[in-house]
Amino acid sequence: MGLAEDFEAAAALAASGSNDGLKKISQDQQLLLYGWFKQVPLLLTLSLAPCPTPAAQQSDCQLPPGKAKWEAWNKNKGAAISRMSKDEAMQKYVNAVNEWKS
Protein backbone atom coordinates (compact mmCIF):
# COMPACT_ATOMS: atom_id res chain seq x y z
CA MET A 1 0.00 0.00 0.00
CA GLY A 2 1.01 3.58 -0.51
CA LEU A 3 1.20 6.22 2.19
CA ALA A 4 -2.29 7.60 1.49
CA GLU A 5 -3.82 4.12 1.76
CA ASP A 6 -1.83 3.38 4.93
CA PHE A 7 -3.04 6.67 6.41
CA GLU A 8 -6.67 5.96 5.52
CA ALA A 9 -6.43 2.49 7.09
CA ALA A 10 -4.79 3.86 10.26
CA ALA A 11 -7.38 6.64 10.53
CA ALA A 12 -10.24 4.17 10.08
CA LEU A 13 -8.77 1.90 12.76
CA ALA A 14 -8.28 4.79 15.19
CA ALA A 15 -11.79 6.13 14.53
CA SER A 16 -13.45 2.72 14.93
CA GLY A 17 -12.64 2.50 18.63
CA SER A 18 -12.35 -1.27 18.27
CA ASN A 19 -8.61 -1.70 18.84
CA ASP A 20 -7.74 -2.47 22.47
CA GLY A 21 -4.27 -0.94 22.20
CA LEU A 22 -5.59 2.34 20.82
CA LYS A 23 -8.29 2.44 23.51
CA LYS A 24 -5.53 2.63 26.14
CA ILE A 25 -3.45 5.51 24.76
CA SER A 26 -3.21 8.66 26.83
CA GLN A 27 -5.03 11.88 26.06
CA ASP A 28 -1.70 13.43 25.02
CA GLN A 29 -1.21 10.61 22.51
CA GLN A 30 -4.78 11.07 21.25
CA LEU A 31 -4.08 14.77 20.76
CA LEU A 32 -0.89 13.99 18.82
CA LEU A 33 -2.93 11.80 16.47
CA TYR A 34 -5.57 14.50 16.15
CA GLY A 35 -3.00 17.17 15.32
CA TRP A 36 -1.35 15.03 12.64
CA PHE A 37 -4.74 14.03 11.25
CA LYS A 38 -5.70 17.67 10.84
CA GLN A 39 -2.54 18.32 8.84
CA VAL A 40 -3.98 16.21 6.02
CA PRO A 41 -6.60 18.54 4.52
CA LEU A 42 -7.84 16.21 1.80
CA LEU A 43 -8.96 13.63 4.34
CA LEU A 44 -10.67 15.86 6.91
CA THR A 45 -14.04 14.25 6.31
CA LEU A 46 -12.97 10.77 7.41
CA SER A 47 -14.27 10.89 10.96
CA LEU A 48 -13.27 14.00 12.85
CA ALA A 49 -14.86 17.42 12.52
CA PRO A 50 -12.41 20.31 12.08
CA CYS A 51 -12.09 22.81 14.86
CA PRO A 52 -10.54 25.88 13.19
CA THR A 53 -12.11 28.47 15.49
CA PRO A 54 -10.07 30.86 17.65
CA ALA A 55 -9.30 29.53 21.11
CA ALA A 56 -11.70 32.04 22.65
CA GLN A 57 -14.63 30.46 20.77
CA GLN A 58 -14.10 26.85 21.81
CA SER A 59 -17.79 26.31 22.51
CA ASP A 60 -18.19 26.20 18.71
CA CYS A 61 -16.13 22.99 18.47
CA GLN A 62 -18.16 19.89 17.81
CA LEU A 63 -15.92 17.45 19.67
CA PRO A 64 -15.05 17.78 23.37
CA PRO A 65 -12.66 18.70 24.77
CA GLY A 66 -12.71 21.48 22.19
CA LYS A 67 -9.88 23.62 23.53
CA ALA A 68 -7.39 20.74 23.74
CA LYS A 69 -8.26 19.53 20.24
CA TRP A 70 -8.03 23.02 18.82
CA GLU A 71 -4.62 23.47 20.44
CA ALA A 72 -3.41 20.11 19.06
CA TRP A 73 -4.55 21.07 15.58
CA ASN A 74 -3.29 24.65 15.86
CA LYS A 75 0.16 23.51 17.04
CA ASN A 76 0.75 21.93 13.62
CA LYS A 77 -0.45 24.81 11.47
CA GLY A 78 1.03 28.23 10.96
CA ALA A 79 4.79 28.26 11.37
CA ALA A 80 4.97 24.51 11.98
CA ILE A 81 3.23 23.67 8.71
CA SER A 82 6.24 24.93 6.79
CA ARG A 83 8.31 22.33 8.64
CA MET A 84 5.79 19.48 8.42
CA SER A 85 4.46 18.38 5.06
CA LYS A 86 1.21 16.51 4.54
CA ASP A 87 3.23 13.35 3.83
CA GLU A 88 5.24 13.78 7.02
CA ALA A 89 2.05 14.21 9.05
CA MET A 90 0.53 11.12 7.43
CA GLN A 91 3.67 9.08 8.12
CA LYS A 92 3.80 10.19 11.77
CA TYR A 93 0.12 9.27 12.17
CA VAL A 94 0.58 5.83 10.56
CA ASN A 95 3.72 5.11 12.62
CA ALA A 96 1.99 6.08 15.88
CA VAL A 97 -1.13 4.02 15.19
CA ASN A 98 1.01 1.01 14.25
CA GLU A 99 3.08 1.41 17.43
CA TRP A 100 0.09 1.86 19.75
CA LYS A 101 -2.35 -0.69 18.31
CA SER A 102 -2.57 -4.11 19.93
XYZ file of N, CA and C in Angstrom:
306
model
N 0.845 -1.190 0.000
C 0.000 0.000 0.000
C 0.882 1.243 0.000
N 0.325 2.310 -0.539
C 1.012 3.578 -0.506
C 0.713 4.322 0.787
N 1.362 5.452 0.959
C 1.202 6.223 2.187
C -0.243 6.671 2.398
N -0.902 7.138 1.347
C -2.289 7.597 1.489
C -3.204 6.453 1.936
N -3.005 5.276 1.369
C -3.821 4.125 1.759
C -3.520 3.687 3.187
N -2.214 3.720 3.556
C -1.830 3.381 4.930
C -2.462 4.361 5.917
N -2.454 5.646 5.551
C -3.040 6.670 6.412
C -4.543 6.447 6.565
N -5.221 6.193 5.464
C -6.671 5.962 5.525
C -6.993 4.753 6.397
N -6.210 3.691 6.273
C -6.435 2.494 7.089
C -6.178 2.783 8.567
N -5.102 3.522 8.865
C -4.793 3.865 10.256
C -5.869 4.770 10.840
N -6.339 5.738 10.059
C -7.383 6.645 10.533
C -8.687 5.895 10.774
N -9.013 4.956 9.897
C -10.237 4.169 10.077
C -10.137 3.304 11.332
N -8.963 2.721 11.570
C -8.766 1.900 12.761
C -8.881 2.757 14.021
N -8.234 3.908 14.020
C -8.282 4.788 15.190
C -9.704 5.283 15.445
N -10.427 5.601 14.389
C -11.789 6.126 14.533
C -12.789 5.049 14.950
N -12.490 3.790 14.639
C -13.446 2.721 14.931
C -13.612 2.467 16.420
N -12.572 2.751 17.196
C -12.638 2.502 18.631
C -12.627 1.031 18.984
N -12.286 0.166 18.031
C -12.352 -1.272 18.270
C -11.007 -1.888 18.638
N -9.928 -1.139 18.557
C -8.612 -1.697 18.842
C -8.264 -1.479 20.311
N -8.004 -2.568 21.038
C -7.739 -2.475 22.468
C -6.509 -1.618 22.785
N -5.466 -1.732 21.970
C -4.268 -0.937 22.205
C -4.536 0.552 22.065
N -5.289 0.926 21.038
C -5.588 2.338 20.820
C -6.568 2.881 21.854
N -7.375 2.003 22.459
C -8.287 2.445 23.513
C -7.518 2.883 24.757
N -6.294 2.396 24.919
C -5.526 2.633 26.139
C -4.532 3.780 26.026
N -4.448 4.436 24.876
C -3.453 5.510 24.758
C -3.898 6.722 25.574
N -2.930 7.502 25.990
C -3.208 8.663 26.831
C -3.875 9.776 26.021
N -4.419 10.738 26.740
C -5.033 11.880 26.060
C -3.986 12.651 25.257
N -2.769 12.754 25.771
C -1.703 13.430 25.022
C -1.422 12.713 23.708
N -1.423 11.380 23.733
C -1.212 10.612 22.508
C -2.386 10.803 21.548
N -3.605 10.826 22.088
C -4.781 11.074 21.248
C -4.680 12.438 20.575
N -4.208 13.426 21.319
C -4.084 14.774 20.758
C -2.993 14.843 19.699
N -1.912 14.066 19.869
C -0.894 13.992 18.815
C -1.511 13.460 17.532
N -2.264 12.365 17.649
C -2.927 11.798 16.468
C -3.857 12.820 15.828
N -4.625 13.499 16.650
C -5.571 14.500 16.149
C -4.842 15.613 15.395
N -3.763 16.105 15.978
C -2.996 17.171 15.322
C -2.432 16.744 13.983
N -1.882 15.526 13.916
C -1.349 15.033 12.642
C -2.468 14.801 11.641
N -3.586 14.269 12.127
C -4.736 14.030 11.250
C -5.191 15.323 10.596
N -5.235 16.390 11.354
C -5.704 17.672 10.839
C -4.726 18.316 9.866
N -3.502 17.804 9.802
C -2.536 18.319 8.838
C -2.819 17.803 7.429
N -3.708 16.846 7.303
C -3.981 16.212 6.016
C -5.332 16.724 5.522
N -5.343 17.881 4.859
C -6.604 18.544 4.525
C -7.518 17.768 3.582
N -6.987 16.937 2.735
C -7.840 16.211 1.797
C -8.671 15.131 2.474
N -8.282 14.737 3.677
C -8.958 13.631 4.337
C -9.694 14.077 5.598
N -10.014 15.346 5.709
C -10.669 15.858 6.912
C -12.024 15.236 7.168
N -12.679 14.751 6.137
C -14.037 14.252 6.310
C -14.096 12.805 6.770
N -12.965 12.174 6.995
C -12.969 10.766 7.405
C -13.840 10.521 8.629
N -13.499 11.177 9.751
C -14.275 10.887 10.956
C -14.268 12.016 11.962
N -13.377 12.960 11.844
C -13.272 14.004 12.846
C -13.670 15.351 12.256
N -14.445 16.103 12.985
C -14.857 17.423 12.517
C -13.741 18.419 12.784
N -13.451 19.319 11.852
C -12.408 20.308 12.084
C -12.819 21.292 13.169
N -11.836 21.875 13.779
C -12.089 22.815 14.861
C -11.224 24.056 14.648
N -11.423 24.775 13.530
C -10.539 25.883 13.192
C -10.942 27.218 13.795
N -11.666 27.226 14.894
C -12.105 28.475 15.494
C -11.045 28.996 16.442
N -11.017 30.308 16.678
C -10.073 30.856 17.649
C -10.297 30.227 19.020
N -9.228 30.167 19.796
C -9.304 29.528 21.105
C -10.397 30.123 21.984
N -10.684 31.388 21.829
C -11.701 32.037 22.654
C -13.107 31.545 22.338
N -13.300 30.906 21.190
C -14.627 30.463 20.771
C -14.741 28.941 20.804
N -14.146 28.302 21.786
C -14.104 26.855 21.810
C -15.463 26.204 21.962
N -16.467 26.921 22.407
C -17.790 26.315 22.509
C -18.342 25.945 21.133
N -17.758 26.507 20.068
C -18.190 26.196 18.711
C -17.682 24.839 18.229
N -16.699 24.272 18.898
C -16.130 22.993 18.466
C -17.128 21.878 18.693
N -17.189 20.973 17.746
C -18.163 19.889 17.810
C -17.710 18.745 18.708
N -16.417 18.591 18.917
C -15.918 17.454 19.668
C -15.250 17.909 20.962
N -15.715 17.437 22.113
C -15.053 17.776 23.367
C -13.788 16.944 23.512
N -12.794 17.361 24.244
C -12.661 18.704 24.774
C -12.172 19.654 23.693
N -12.975 20.607 23.322
C -12.705 21.482 22.195
C -11.391 22.231 22.275
N -11.088 22.809 23.409
C -9.879 23.622 23.526
C -8.627 22.775 23.296
N -8.565 21.600 23.901
C -7.394 20.743 23.741
C -7.234 20.285 22.296
N -8.346 19.955 21.634
C -8.262 19.530 20.238
C -7.857 20.686 19.338
N -8.409 21.862 19.615
C -8.034 23.024 18.824
C -6.547 23.308 18.980
N -6.042 23.218 20.199
C -4.616 23.475 20.437
C -3.745 22.431 19.743
N -4.172 21.159 19.749
C -3.410 20.105 19.063
C -3.363 20.365 17.569
N -4.499 20.761 17.012
C -4.552 21.074 15.583
C -3.744 22.335 15.279
N -3.925 23.364 16.089
C -3.287 24.647 15.859
C -1.766 24.569 15.992
N -1.281 23.668 16.841
C 0.157 23.511 17.043
C 0.851 23.121 15.738
N 0.151 22.419 14.863
C 0.746 21.932 13.623
C 0.499 22.830 12.425
N -0.248 23.911 12.608
C -0.453 24.810 11.468
C 0.411 26.053 11.650
N 0.242 27.009 10.842
C 1.026 28.233 10.965
C 2.485 27.985 10.670
N 3.351 28.387 11.581
C 4.791 28.255 11.371
C 5.213 26.793 11.238
N 4.578 25.923 12.004
C 4.975 24.511 11.980
C 4.641 23.839 10.654
N 3.620 24.327 9.966
C 3.232 23.674 8.715
C 4.337 23.769 7.670
N 5.145 24.816 7.750
C 6.244 24.932 6.794
C 7.328 23.896 7.081
N 7.327 23.348 8.287
C 8.308 22.330 8.640
C 7.739 20.921 8.533
N 6.402 20.796 8.490
C 5.792 19.475 8.420
C 4.895 19.397 7.190
N 5.268 18.551 6.268
C 4.464 18.379 5.063
C 3.287 17.455 5.360
N 2.351 17.426 4.429
C 1.214 16.515 4.536
C 1.709 15.076 4.635
N 2.694 14.710 3.814
C 3.227 13.355 3.833
C 3.889 13.035 5.172
N 4.602 13.998 5.727
C 5.242 13.775 7.023
C 4.190 13.566 8.108
N 3.122 14.368 8.074
C 2.048 14.212 9.053
C 1.376 12.850 8.903
N 1.129 12.432 7.656
C 0.525 11.118 7.433
C 1.436 10.015 7.957
N 2.742 10.118 7.683
C 3.673 9.081 8.121
C 3.745 9.016 9.642
N 3.784 10.177 10.313
C 3.802 10.195 11.774
C 2.540 9.544 12.333
N 1.398 9.836 11.731
C 0.122 9.271 12.165
C 0.144 7.751 12.010
N 0.540 7.273 10.838
C 0.583 5.831 10.562
C 1.541 5.145 11.532
N 2.725 5.718 11.722
C 3.717 5.110 12.624
C 3.173 5.016 14.046
N 2.526 6.077 14.518
C 1.994 6.082 15.884
C 0.891 5.050 16.049
N -0.042 4.992 15.104
C -1.132 4.021 15.195
C -0.556 2.606 15.179
N 0.409 2.348 14.316
C 1.010 1.015 14.254
C 1.736 0.660 15.543
N 2.363 1.642 16.170
C 3.079 1.414 17.431
C 2.099 1.166 18.587
N 0.994 1.908 18.614
C 0.094 1.856 19.747
C -1.022 0.829 19.631
N -1.265 0.301 18.433
C -2.346 -0.688 18.313
C -1.918 -2.003 18.940
N -2.890 -2.822 19.298
C -2.574 -4.111 19.927
C -2.411 -5.187 18.875
